[in-house]
Amino acid sequence: MSLLAASRSESTKLFTTSIWWVLAIVLVGYVGFNAAALAFVFSAASTGALGGEGAPPTPADGIPSLLYSTATAVGYVFPLLIGTLMVTSEFRHKTLTSTFLATPRRGLVLGAKLVVGLAVGLLFGVLGVIAAVGPSAAFLAGYGLDTDLTSGDTWALIGRMLVAFVVWVWVGIGVGALVRNQVGAIVGVLVFTLFLEPIARLAASFVDGLGDALRFLPGAAGDALVGESILTAASGAGGAEPLAWWAGGLVLVGYAAVLVVLGHFVSWRRDVT
């Protein structure tokens, strides 16, 4: 079986289930809510509407890109989850046996999942960008602030967000290939992305030198690739200089590559029954 045929099979397995559209709906709602809430606060603060009498308004420079990056800053867990589920669902529902019988070359099956991951990552990226940019631009325009939607830098930011969504799906595929147990993989992803790394990055604000090491964590690398993040802004990157966007991208791709390779040799080649 060719890579094209295997990719078509993997695409059918994913898009004929409810996993992808359920996560897509939650992604849009979650990112949209956070973007709208932050856009209201920042827009009102920039015009002085939230300050007390005589309080100076918050500078509006850089606010549009910060708000638009909400798509990846709070939404990157969704492509990570869909990538993980693309693999662990096969272990859980015992469909991997028939998959390997139809396509004995296991590396080809994993490669096909990466190809489908590219498509679903772009799909989730577009949805996330719309969910973040839509309400953010509406609030900015409503308060008379520049949306920066005509700026080339803004569209470069959006392009990097789409790339980040794709790579996060690949990271998830690597996690799923390495950790066969679906519950364990999902719990591990959620604990790390929602608790461990954010807490560590915030703690870096109070510990000298810690930020230099933590900027190589997956979430920090993803934020560096995009170029903006509310978490990076809140933590101040722990006093460390963030990675360049291309370096952040390489680090994140490195995580995906290492996880996929380890998953292939440690778990993927083992018996599935």
PDB file of C-alpha atoms in Angstrom:
ATOM      1  CA  MET A   1       0.000   0.000   0.000  1.00  0.00           C
ATOM      2  CA  SER A   2       1.303   3.472  -0.898  1.00  0.00           C
ATOM      3  CA  LEU A   3       1.568   6.428   1.461  1.00  0.00           C
ATOM      4  CA  LEU A   4      -1.315   8.098  -0.397  1.00  0.00           C
ATOM      5  CA  ALA A   5      -3.600   5.103   0.064  1.00  0.00           C
ATOM      6  CA  ALA A   6      -2.578   4.712   3.700  1.00  0.00           C
ATOM      7  CA  SER A   7      -3.209   8.414   4.304  1.00  0.00           C
ATOM      8  CA  ARG A   8      -6.648   8.126   2.723  1.00  0.00           C
ATOM      9  CA  SER A   9      -7.422   5.227   5.050  1.00  0.00           C
ATOM     10  CA  GLU A  10      -6.226   7.154   8.111  1.00  0.00           C
ATOM     11  CA  SER A  11      -8.244  10.180   7.062  1.00  0.00           C
ATOM     12  CA  THR A  12     -11.378   8.065   6.759  1.00  0.00           C
ATOM     13  CA  LYS A  13     -10.809   6.563  10.217  1.00  0.00           C
ATOM     14  CA  LEU A  14     -10.476  10.010  11.782  1.00  0.00           C
ATOM     15  CA  PHE A  15     -13.177  11.990  10.013  1.00  0.00           C
ATOM     16  CA  THR A  16     -15.864   9.294  10.277  1.00  0.00           C
ATOM     17  CA  THR A  17     -15.745   9.548  14.077  1.00  0.00           C
ATOM     18  CA  SER A  18     -16.969  12.335  16.356  1.00  0.00           C
ATOM     19  CA  ILE A  19     -13.582  12.962  17.969  1.00  0.00           C
ATOM     20  CA  TRP A  20     -12.410  15.647  15.581  1.00  0.00           C
ATOM     21  CA  TRP A  21     -15.574  17.758  15.431  1.00  0.00           C
ATOM     22  CA  VAL A  22     -16.225  17.565  19.179  1.00  0.00           C
ATOM     23  CA  LEU A  23     -12.706  18.831  19.894  1.00  0.00           C
ATOM     24  CA  ALA A  24     -13.094  21.436  17.131  1.00  0.00           C
ATOM     25  CA  ILE A  25     -16.275  22.809  18.719  1.00  0.00           C
ATOM     26  CA  VAL A  26     -14.668  22.952  22.164  1.00  0.00           C
ATOM     27  CA  LEU A  27     -11.579  24.605  20.645  1.00  0.00           C
ATOM     28  CA  VAL A  28     -13.644  27.365  19.037  1.00  0.00           C
ATOM     29  CA  GLY A  29     -15.688  27.962  22.184  1.00  0.00           C
ATOM     30  CA  TYR A  30     -12.710  27.917  24.553  1.00  0.00           C
ATOM     31  CA  VAL A  31     -10.436  30.094  22.428  1.00  0.00           C
ATOM     32  CA  GLY A  32     -13.281  32.441  21.493  1.00  0.00           C
ATOM     33  CA  PHE A  33     -14.298  32.975  25.118  1.00  0.00           C
ATOM     34  CA  ASN A  34     -10.734  33.640  26.284  1.00  0.00           C
ATOM     35  CA  ALA A  35     -10.010  35.926  23.341  1.00  0.00           C
ATOM     36  CA  ALA A  36     -13.210  37.910  23.886  1.00  0.00           C
ATOM     37  CA  ALA A  37     -12.586  38.300  27.621  1.00  0.00           C
ATOM     38  CA  LEU A  38      -8.982  39.407  27.141  1.00  0.00           C
ATOM     39  CA  ALA A  39      -9.917  41.688  24.248  1.00  0.00           C
ATOM     40  CA  PHE A  40     -12.504  43.459  26.390  1.00  0.00           C
ATOM     41  CA  VAL A  41     -10.060  43.945  29.269  1.00  0.00           C
ATOM     42  CA  PHE A  42      -7.159  45.138  27.127  1.00  0.00           C
ATOM     43  CA  SER A  43      -9.299  47.328  24.881  1.00  0.00           C
ATOM     44  CA  ALA A  44     -11.054  48.970  27.808  1.00  0.00           C
ATOM     45  CA  ALA A  45      -7.768  49.441  29.659  1.00  0.00           C
ATOM     46  CA  SER A  46      -6.126  50.957  26.579  1.00  0.00           C
ATOM     47  CA  THR A  47      -8.844  53.586  26.293  1.00  0.00           C
ATOM     48  CA  GLY A  48      -8.859  54.304  30.008  1.00  0.00           C
ATOM     49  CA  ALA A  49     -12.344  52.850  30.503  1.00  0.00           C
ATOM     50  CA  LEU A  50     -11.148  50.474  33.228  1.00  0.00           C
ATOM     51  CA  GLY A  51      -8.950  52.917  35.092  1.00  0.00           C
ATOM     52  CA  GLY A  52     -10.049  55.173  37.870  1.00  0.00           C
ATOM     53  CA  GLU A  53     -10.579  58.877  37.392  1.00  0.00           C
ATOM     54  CA  GLY A  54      -7.392  60.419  36.092  1.00  0.00           C
ATOM     55  CA  ALA A  55      -5.691  57.040  35.577  1.00  0.00           C
ATOM     56  CA  PRO A  56      -3.573  56.915  32.399  1.00  0.00           C
ATOM     57  CA  PRO A  57      -4.700  54.420  29.727  1.00  0.00           C
ATOM     58  CA  THR A  58      -2.661  51.289  29.092  1.00  0.00           C
ATOM     59  CA  PRO A  59      -0.451  51.560  25.957  1.00  0.00           C
ATOM     60  CA  ALA A  60      -2.121  49.831  23.002  1.00  0.00           C
ATOM     61  CA  ASP A  61       1.116  48.882  21.222  1.00  0.00           C
ATOM     62  CA  GLY A  62       1.322  45.144  20.575  1.00  0.00           C
ATOM     63  CA  ILE A  63      -2.125  44.361  21.942  1.00  0.00           C
ATOM     64  CA  PRO A  64      -3.630  43.058  18.651  1.00  0.00           C
ATOM     65  CA  SER A  65      -0.915  40.431  18.126  1.00  0.00           C
ATOM     66  CA  LEU A  66      -1.065  39.434  21.790  1.00  0.00           C
ATOM     67  CA  LEU A  67      -4.817  38.906  21.541  1.00  0.00           C
ATOM     68  CA  TYR A  68      -4.640  37.047  18.230  1.00  0.00           C
ATOM     69  CA  SER A  69      -2.016  34.666  19.635  1.00  0.00           C
ATOM     70  CA  THR A  70      -4.633  33.428  22.111  1.00  0.00           C
ATOM     71  CA  ALA A  71      -5.407  30.761  19.504  1.00  0.00           C
ATOM     72  CA  THR A  72      -2.152  28.981  20.294  1.00  0.00           C
ATOM     73  CA  ALA A  73      -1.467  30.305  23.794  1.00  0.00           C
ATOM     74  CA  VAL A  74      -4.577  28.639  25.249  1.00  0.00           C
ATOM     75  CA  GLY A  75      -5.635  26.430  22.348  1.00  0.00           C
ATOM     76  CA  TYR A  76      -2.536  24.372  21.607  1.00  0.00           C
ATOM     77  CA  VAL A  77      -3.767  21.576  23.868  1.00  0.00           C
ATOM     78  CA  PHE A  78      -6.499  20.711  21.334  1.00  0.00           C
ATOM     79  CA  PRO A  79      -4.250  19.773  18.383  1.00  0.00           C
ATOM     80  CA  LEU A  80      -2.059  17.974  20.914  1.00  0.00           C
ATOM     81  CA  LEU A  81      -5.066  15.971  22.102  1.00  0.00           C
ATOM     82  CA  ILE A  82      -6.361  15.136  18.620  1.00  0.00           C
ATOM     83  CA  GLY A  83      -2.914  13.859  17.645  1.00  0.00           C
ATOM     84  CA  THR A  84      -2.758  11.706  20.768  1.00  0.00           C
ATOM     85  CA  LEU A  85      -6.257  10.336  20.184  1.00  0.00           C
ATOM     86  CA  MET A  86      -5.477   9.507  16.543  1.00  0.00           C
ATOM     87  CA  VAL A  87      -3.112   6.831  17.831  1.00  0.00           C
ATOM     88  CA  THR A  88      -4.355   5.767  21.259  1.00  0.00           C
ATOM     89  CA  SER A  89      -7.906   5.241  19.978  1.00  0.00           C
ATOM     90  CA  GLU A  90      -6.563   2.455  17.789  1.00  0.00           C
ATOM     91  CA  PHE A  91      -4.996   0.732  20.773  1.00  0.00           C
ATOM     92  CA  ARG A  92      -8.110   1.190  22.880  1.00  0.00           C
ATOM     93  CA  HIS A  93     -10.604  -0.044  20.290  1.00  0.00           C
ATOM     94  CA  LYS A  94      -8.289  -2.784  18.931  1.00  0.00           C
ATOM     95  CA  THR A  95      -8.497  -1.451  15.361  1.00  0.00           C
ATOM     96  CA  LEU A  96      -4.713  -1.396  14.992  1.00  0.00           C
ATOM     97  CA  THR A  97      -4.630  -5.149  14.362  1.00  0.00           C
ATOM     98  CA  SER A  98      -6.728  -4.857  11.206  1.00  0.00           C
ATOM     99  CA  THR A  99      -4.766  -1.755  10.212  1.00  0.00           C
ATOM    100  CA  PHE A 100      -1.469  -3.638  10.363  1.00  0.00           C
ATOM    101  CA  LEU A 101      -2.973  -6.619   8.532  1.00  0.00           C
ATOM    102  CA  ALA A 102      -4.013  -4.286   5.710  1.00  0.00           C
ATOM    103  CA  THR A 103      -0.724  -2.364   5.846  1.00  0.00           C
ATOM    104  CA  PRO A 104       2.044  -4.568   7.276  1.00  0.00           C
ATOM    105  CA  ARG A 105       4.620  -1.768   6.976  1.00  0.00           C
ATOM    106  CA  ARG A 106       4.055  -0.144  10.355  1.00  0.00           C
ATOM    107  CA  GLY A 107       6.292   2.809   9.614  1.00  0.00           C
ATOM    108  CA  LEU A 108       4.083   3.610   6.633  1.00  0.00           C
ATOM    109  CA  VAL A 109       1.012   3.658   8.892  1.00  0.00           C
ATOM    110  CA  LEU A 110       2.703   6.065  11.283  1.00  0.00           C
ATOM    111  CA  GLY A 111       3.808   8.230   8.355  1.00  0.00           C
ATOM    112  CA  ALA A 112       0.231   8.300   7.067  1.00  0.00           C
ATOM    113  CA  LYS A 113      -0.960   9.519  10.457  1.00  0.00           C
ATOM    114  CA  LEU A 114       1.571  12.362  10.242  1.00  0.00           C
ATOM    115  CA  VAL A 115       0.238  13.300   6.802  1.00  0.00           C
ATOM    116  CA  VAL A 116      -3.340  13.357   8.106  1.00  0.00           C
ATOM    117  CA  GLY A 117      -2.037  15.256  11.138  1.00  0.00           C
ATOM    118  CA  LEU A 118      -0.862  17.983   8.772  1.00  0.00           C
ATOM    119  CA  ALA A 119      -4.388  18.371   7.384  1.00  0.00           C
ATOM    120  CA  VAL A 120      -6.193  18.268  10.723  1.00  0.00           C
ATOM    121  CA  GLY A 121      -3.613  20.645  12.213  1.00  0.00           C
ATOM    122  CA  LEU A 122      -4.317  23.188   9.493  1.00  0.00           C
ATOM    123  CA  LEU A 123      -8.061  22.728  10.006  1.00  0.00           C
ATOM    124  CA  PHE A 124      -7.813  23.267  13.748  1.00  0.00           C
ATOM    125  CA  GLY A 125      -5.433  26.163  13.151  1.00  0.00           C
ATOM    126  CA  VAL A 126      -7.881  27.953  10.876  1.00  0.00           C
ATOM    127  CA  LEU A 127     -10.704  27.438  13.370  1.00  0.00           C
ATOM    128  CA  GLY A 128      -8.533  28.627  16.253  1.00  0.00           C
ATOM    129  CA  VAL A 129      -7.382  31.716  14.380  1.00  0.00           C
ATOM    130  CA  ILE A 130     -10.950  32.652  13.450  1.00  0.00           C
ATOM    131  CA  ALA A 131     -12.075  32.129  17.051  1.00  0.00           C
ATOM    132  CA  ALA A 132      -9.286  34.353  18.367  1.00  0.00           C
ATOM    133  CA  VAL A 133      -9.084  37.050  15.699  1.00  0.00           C
ATOM    134  CA  GLY A 134     -12.844  37.516  15.262  1.00  0.00           C
ATOM    135  CA  PRO A 135     -13.829  38.698  18.757  1.00  0.00           C
ATOM    136  CA  SER A 136     -10.471  40.372  19.364  1.00  0.00           C
ATOM    137  CA  ALA A 137     -10.695  42.518  16.245  1.00  0.00           C
ATOM    138  CA  ALA A 138     -14.345  43.304  17.010  1.00  0.00           C
ATOM    139  CA  PHE A 139     -13.518  44.632  20.493  1.00  0.00           C
ATOM    140  CA  LEU A 140     -10.487  46.552  19.250  1.00  0.00           C
ATOM    141  CA  ALA A 141     -12.505  48.191  16.490  1.00  0.00           C
ATOM    142  CA  GLY A 142     -15.389  48.860  18.876  1.00  0.00           C
ATOM    143  CA  TYR A 143     -13.088  50.791  21.187  1.00  0.00           C
ATOM    144  CA  GLY A 144     -11.552  52.695  18.288  1.00  0.00           C
ATOM    145  CA  LEU A 145      -8.211  50.848  18.377  1.00  0.00           C
ATOM    146  CA  ASP A 146      -6.199  49.650  15.403  1.00  0.00           C
ATOM    147  CA  THR A 147      -6.745  45.950  14.619  1.00  0.00           C
ATOM    148  CA  ASP A 148      -3.468  45.687  12.661  1.00  0.00           C
ATOM    149  CA  LEU A 149      -5.192  43.336  10.202  1.00  0.00           C
ATOM    150  CA  THR A 150      -3.589  45.172   7.299  1.00  0.00           C
ATOM    151  CA  SER A 151      -0.114  44.644   8.730  1.00  0.00           C
ATOM    152  CA  GLY A 152       2.168  42.050   7.189  1.00  0.00           C
ATOM    153  CA  ASP A 153       3.514  41.227  10.646  1.00  0.00           C
ATOM    154  CA  THR A 154       0.029  40.223  11.767  1.00  0.00           C
ATOM    155  CA  TRP A 155      -0.406  37.837   8.861  1.00  0.00           C
ATOM    156  CA  ALA A 156       3.074  36.419   9.467  1.00  0.00           C
ATOM    157  CA  LEU A 157       1.970  35.800  13.069  1.00  0.00           C
ATOM    158  CA  ILE A 158      -1.159  34.013  11.816  1.00  0.00           C
ATOM    159  CA  GLY A 159       0.942  31.894   9.463  1.00  0.00           C
ATOM    160  CA  ARG A 160       3.226  30.847  12.307  1.00  0.00           C
ATOM    161  CA  MET A 161       0.174  29.941  14.402  1.00  0.00           C
ATOM    162  CA  LEU A 162      -0.991  27.579  11.655  1.00  0.00           C
ATOM    163  CA  VAL A 163       2.447  25.973  11.597  1.00  0.00           C
ATOM    164  CA  ALA A 164       2.346  25.622  15.384  1.00  0.00           C
ATOM    165  CA  PHE A 165      -1.018  23.842  15.246  1.00  0.00           C
ATOM    166  CA  VAL A 166       0.361  21.318  12.749  1.00  0.00           C
ATOM    167  CA  VAL A 167       3.468  20.604  14.806  1.00  0.00           C
ATOM    168  CA  TRP A 168       1.399  20.199  17.976  1.00  0.00           C
ATOM    169  CA  VAL A 169      -0.654  17.502  16.225  1.00  0.00           C
ATOM    170  CA  TRP A 170       2.614  15.740  15.355  1.00  0.00           C
ATOM    171  CA  VAL A 171       3.754  15.978  18.970  1.00  0.00           C
ATOM    172  CA  GLY A 172       0.461  14.398  19.991  1.00  0.00           C
ATOM    173  CA  ILE A 173       0.933  11.559  17.492  1.00  0.00           C
ATOM    174  CA  GLY A 174       4.355  10.939  19.014  1.00  0.00           C
ATOM    175  CA  VAL A 175       2.893  10.876  22.520  1.00  0.00           C
ATOM    176  CA  GLY A 176       0.170   8.466  21.416  1.00  0.00           C
ATOM    177  CA  ALA A 177       2.660   6.159  19.722  1.00  0.00           C
ATOM    178  CA  LEU A 178       4.861   6.116  22.827  1.00  0.00           C
ATOM    179  CA  VAL A 179       2.127   5.824  25.481  1.00  0.00           C
ATOM    180  CA  ARG A 180      -0.342   3.151  24.419  1.00  0.00           C
ATOM    181  CA  ASN A 181      -2.806   3.653  27.262  1.00  0.00           C
ATOM    182  CA  GLN A 182      -5.314   6.282  26.145  1.00  0.00           C
ATOM    183  CA  VAL A 183      -6.315   7.447  29.625  1.00  0.00           C
ATOM    184  CA  GLY A 184      -2.700   7.679  30.742  1.00  0.00           C
ATOM    185  CA  ALA A 185      -1.687   9.613  27.619  1.00  0.00           C
ATOM    186  CA  ILE A 186      -4.564  12.105  27.882  1.00  0.00           C
ATOM    187  CA  VAL A 187      -4.086  12.652  31.610  1.00  0.00           C
ATOM    188  CA  GLY A 188      -0.369  13.138  31.083  1.00  0.00           C
ATOM    189  CA  VAL A 189      -0.956  15.681  28.307  1.00  0.00           C
ATOM    190  CA  LEU A 190      -3.484  17.655  30.353  1.00  0.00           C
ATOM    191  CA  VAL A 191      -1.414  17.645  33.551  1.00  0.00           C
ATOM    192  CA  PHE A 192       1.717  18.803  31.751  1.00  0.00           C
ATOM    193  CA  THR A 193       0.111  21.455  29.532  1.00  0.00           C
ATOM    194  CA  LEU A 194      -2.395  22.886  32.004  1.00  0.00           C
ATOM    195  CA  PHE A 195      -0.492  22.596  35.283  1.00  0.00           C
ATOM    196  CA  LEU A 196       3.174  21.606  35.287  1.00  0.00           C
ATOM    197  CA  GLU A 197       4.607  23.788  32.521  1.00  0.00           C
ATOM    198  CA  PRO A 198       2.507  26.918  33.201  1.00  0.00           C
ATOM    199  CA  ILE A 199       3.348  26.776  36.914  1.00  0.00           C
ATOM    200  CA  ALA A 200       7.027  26.218  36.158  1.00  0.00           C
ATOM    201  CA  ARG A 201       7.136  29.132  33.728  1.00  0.00           C
ATOM    202  CA  LEU A 202       5.425  31.438  36.205  1.00  0.00           C
ATOM    203  CA  ALA A 203       7.797  30.263  38.946  1.00  0.00           C
ATOM    204  CA  ALA A 204      10.709  31.226  36.693  1.00  0.00           C
ATOM    205  CA  SER A 205       9.735  34.854  37.287  1.00  0.00           C
ATOM    206  CA  PHE A 206      10.950  34.457  40.860  1.00  0.00           C
ATOM    207  CA  VAL A 207      13.974  32.180  40.383  1.00  0.00           C
ATOM    208  CA  ASP A 208      17.044  33.619  38.692  1.00  0.00           C
ATOM    209  CA  GLY A 209      18.347  31.584  35.776  1.00  0.00           C
ATOM    210  CA  LEU A 210      15.413  29.178  35.657  1.00  0.00           C
ATOM    211  CA  GLY A 211      13.917  30.895  32.625  1.00  0.00           C
ATOM    212  CA  ASP A 212      17.022  30.095  30.539  1.00  0.00           C
ATOM    213  CA  ALA A 213      16.255  26.387  30.860  1.00  0.00           C
ATOM    214  CA  LEU A 214      12.456  26.542  30.762  1.00  0.00           C
ATOM    215  CA  ARG A 215      12.366  28.379  27.437  1.00  0.00           C
ATOM    216  CA  PHE A 216      13.181  25.019  25.850  1.00  0.00           C
ATOM    217  CA  LEU A 217      10.000  23.403  27.196  1.00  0.00           C
ATOM    218  CA  PRO A 218       7.430  22.458  24.507  1.00  0.00           C
ATOM    219  CA  GLY A 219       4.901  25.180  25.376  1.00  0.00           C
ATOM    220  CA  ALA A 220       7.583  27.857  25.608  1.00  0.00           C
ATOM    221  CA  ALA A 221       9.039  26.730  22.273  1.00  0.00           C
ATOM    222  CA  GLY A 222       5.583  26.868  20.708  1.00  0.00           C
ATOM    223  CA  ASP A 223       5.045  30.384  22.046  1.00  0.00           C
ATOM    224  CA  ALA A 224       8.439  31.395  20.671  1.00  0.00           C
ATOM    225  CA  LEU A 225       7.507  30.003  17.255  1.00  0.00           C
ATOM    226  CA  VAL A 226       4.326  32.086  17.220  1.00  0.00           C
ATOM    227  CA  GLY A 227       6.111  35.147  18.600  1.00  0.00           C
ATOM    228  CA  GLU A 228       3.460  36.167  21.140  1.00  0.00           C
ATOM    229  CA  SER A 229       1.782  34.575  24.152  1.00  0.00           C
ATOM    230  CA  ILE A 230      -0.216  35.806  27.100  1.00  0.00           C
ATOM    231  CA  LEU A 231       1.700  33.392  29.365  1.00  0.00           C
ATOM    232  CA  THR A 232       5.056  34.698  28.183  1.00  0.00           C
ATOM    233  CA  ALA A 233       3.861  38.248  28.715  1.00  0.00           C
ATOM    234  CA  ALA A 234       2.593  37.401  32.201  1.00  0.00           C
ATOM    235  CA  SER A 235       5.739  35.567  33.291  1.00  0.00           C
ATOM    236  CA  GLY A 236       8.158  37.869  31.529  1.00  0.00           C
ATOM    237  CA  ALA A 237       9.847  34.720  30.156  1.00  0.00           C
ATOM    238  CA  GLY A 238      11.436  34.323  33.575  1.00  0.00           C
ATOM    239  CA  GLY A 239      13.832  37.142  32.832  1.00  0.00           C
ATOM    240  CA  ALA A 240      15.357  35.137  29.970  1.00  0.00           C
ATOM    241  CA  GLU A 241      15.411  36.166  26.336  1.00  0.00           C
ATOM    242  CA  PRO A 242      12.793  34.068  24.464  1.00  0.00           C
ATOM    243  CA  LEU A 243      13.967  31.884  21.611  1.00  0.00           C
ATOM    244  CA  ALA A 244      13.818  33.304  18.111  1.00  0.00           C
ATOM    245  CA  TRP A 245      10.735  32.166  16.224  1.00  0.00           C
ATOM    246  CA  TRP A 246      12.727  29.826  13.997  1.00  0.00           C
ATOM    247  CA  ALA A 247      14.587  28.355  16.970  1.00  0.00           C
ATOM    248  CA  GLY A 248      11.311  27.794  18.803  1.00  0.00           C
ATOM    249  CA  GLY A 249       9.974  26.030  15.722  1.00  0.00           C
ATOM    250  CA  LEU A 250      13.026  23.784  15.510  1.00  0.00           C
ATOM    251  CA  VAL A 251      12.758  22.884  19.199  1.00  0.00           C
ATOM    252  CA  LEU A 252       9.071  22.012  18.853  1.00  0.00           C
ATOM    253  CA  VAL A 253       9.691  19.976  15.693  1.00  0.00           C
ATOM    254  CA  GLY A 254      12.509  18.273  17.591  1.00  0.00           C
ATOM    255  CA  TYR A 255      10.086  17.216  20.310  1.00  0.00           C
ATOM    256  CA  ALA A 256       7.723  15.809  17.682  1.00  0.00           C
ATOM    257  CA  ALA A 257      10.531  13.949  15.892  1.00  0.00           C
ATOM    258  CA  VAL A 258      11.977  12.438  19.073  1.00  0.00           C
ATOM    259  CA  LEU A 259       8.574  11.311  20.332  1.00  0.00           C
ATOM    260  CA  VAL A 260       7.572   9.794  16.976  1.00  0.00           C
ATOM    261  CA  VAL A 261      10.902   7.952  16.603  1.00  0.00           C
ATOM    262  CA  LEU A 262      10.815   6.686  20.195  1.00  0.00           C
ATOM    263  CA  GLY A 263       7.186   5.681  19.792  1.00  0.00           C
ATOM    264  CA  HIS A 264       8.010   3.780  16.619  1.00  0.00           C
ATOM    265  CA  PHE A 265      10.906   1.790  18.082  1.00  0.00           C
ATOM    266  CA  VAL A 266       9.722   1.395  21.685  1.00  0.00           C
ATOM    267  CA  SER A 267       5.984   0.808  21.323  1.00  0.00           C
ATOM    268  CA  TRP A 268       4.760   0.863  17.725  1.00  0.00           C
ATOM    269  CA  ARG A 269       6.684  -2.253  16.683  1.00  0.00           C
ATOM    270  CA  ARG A 270       5.465  -4.337  19.618  1.00  0.00           C
ATOM    271  CA  ASP A 271       2.611  -6.824  19.400  1.00  0.00           C
ATOM    272  CA  VAL A 272      -0.817  -5.208  19.596  1.00  0.00           C
ATOM    273  CA  THR A 273      -2.784  -8.223  20.822  1.00  0.00           C
TER     274      THR A 273
END
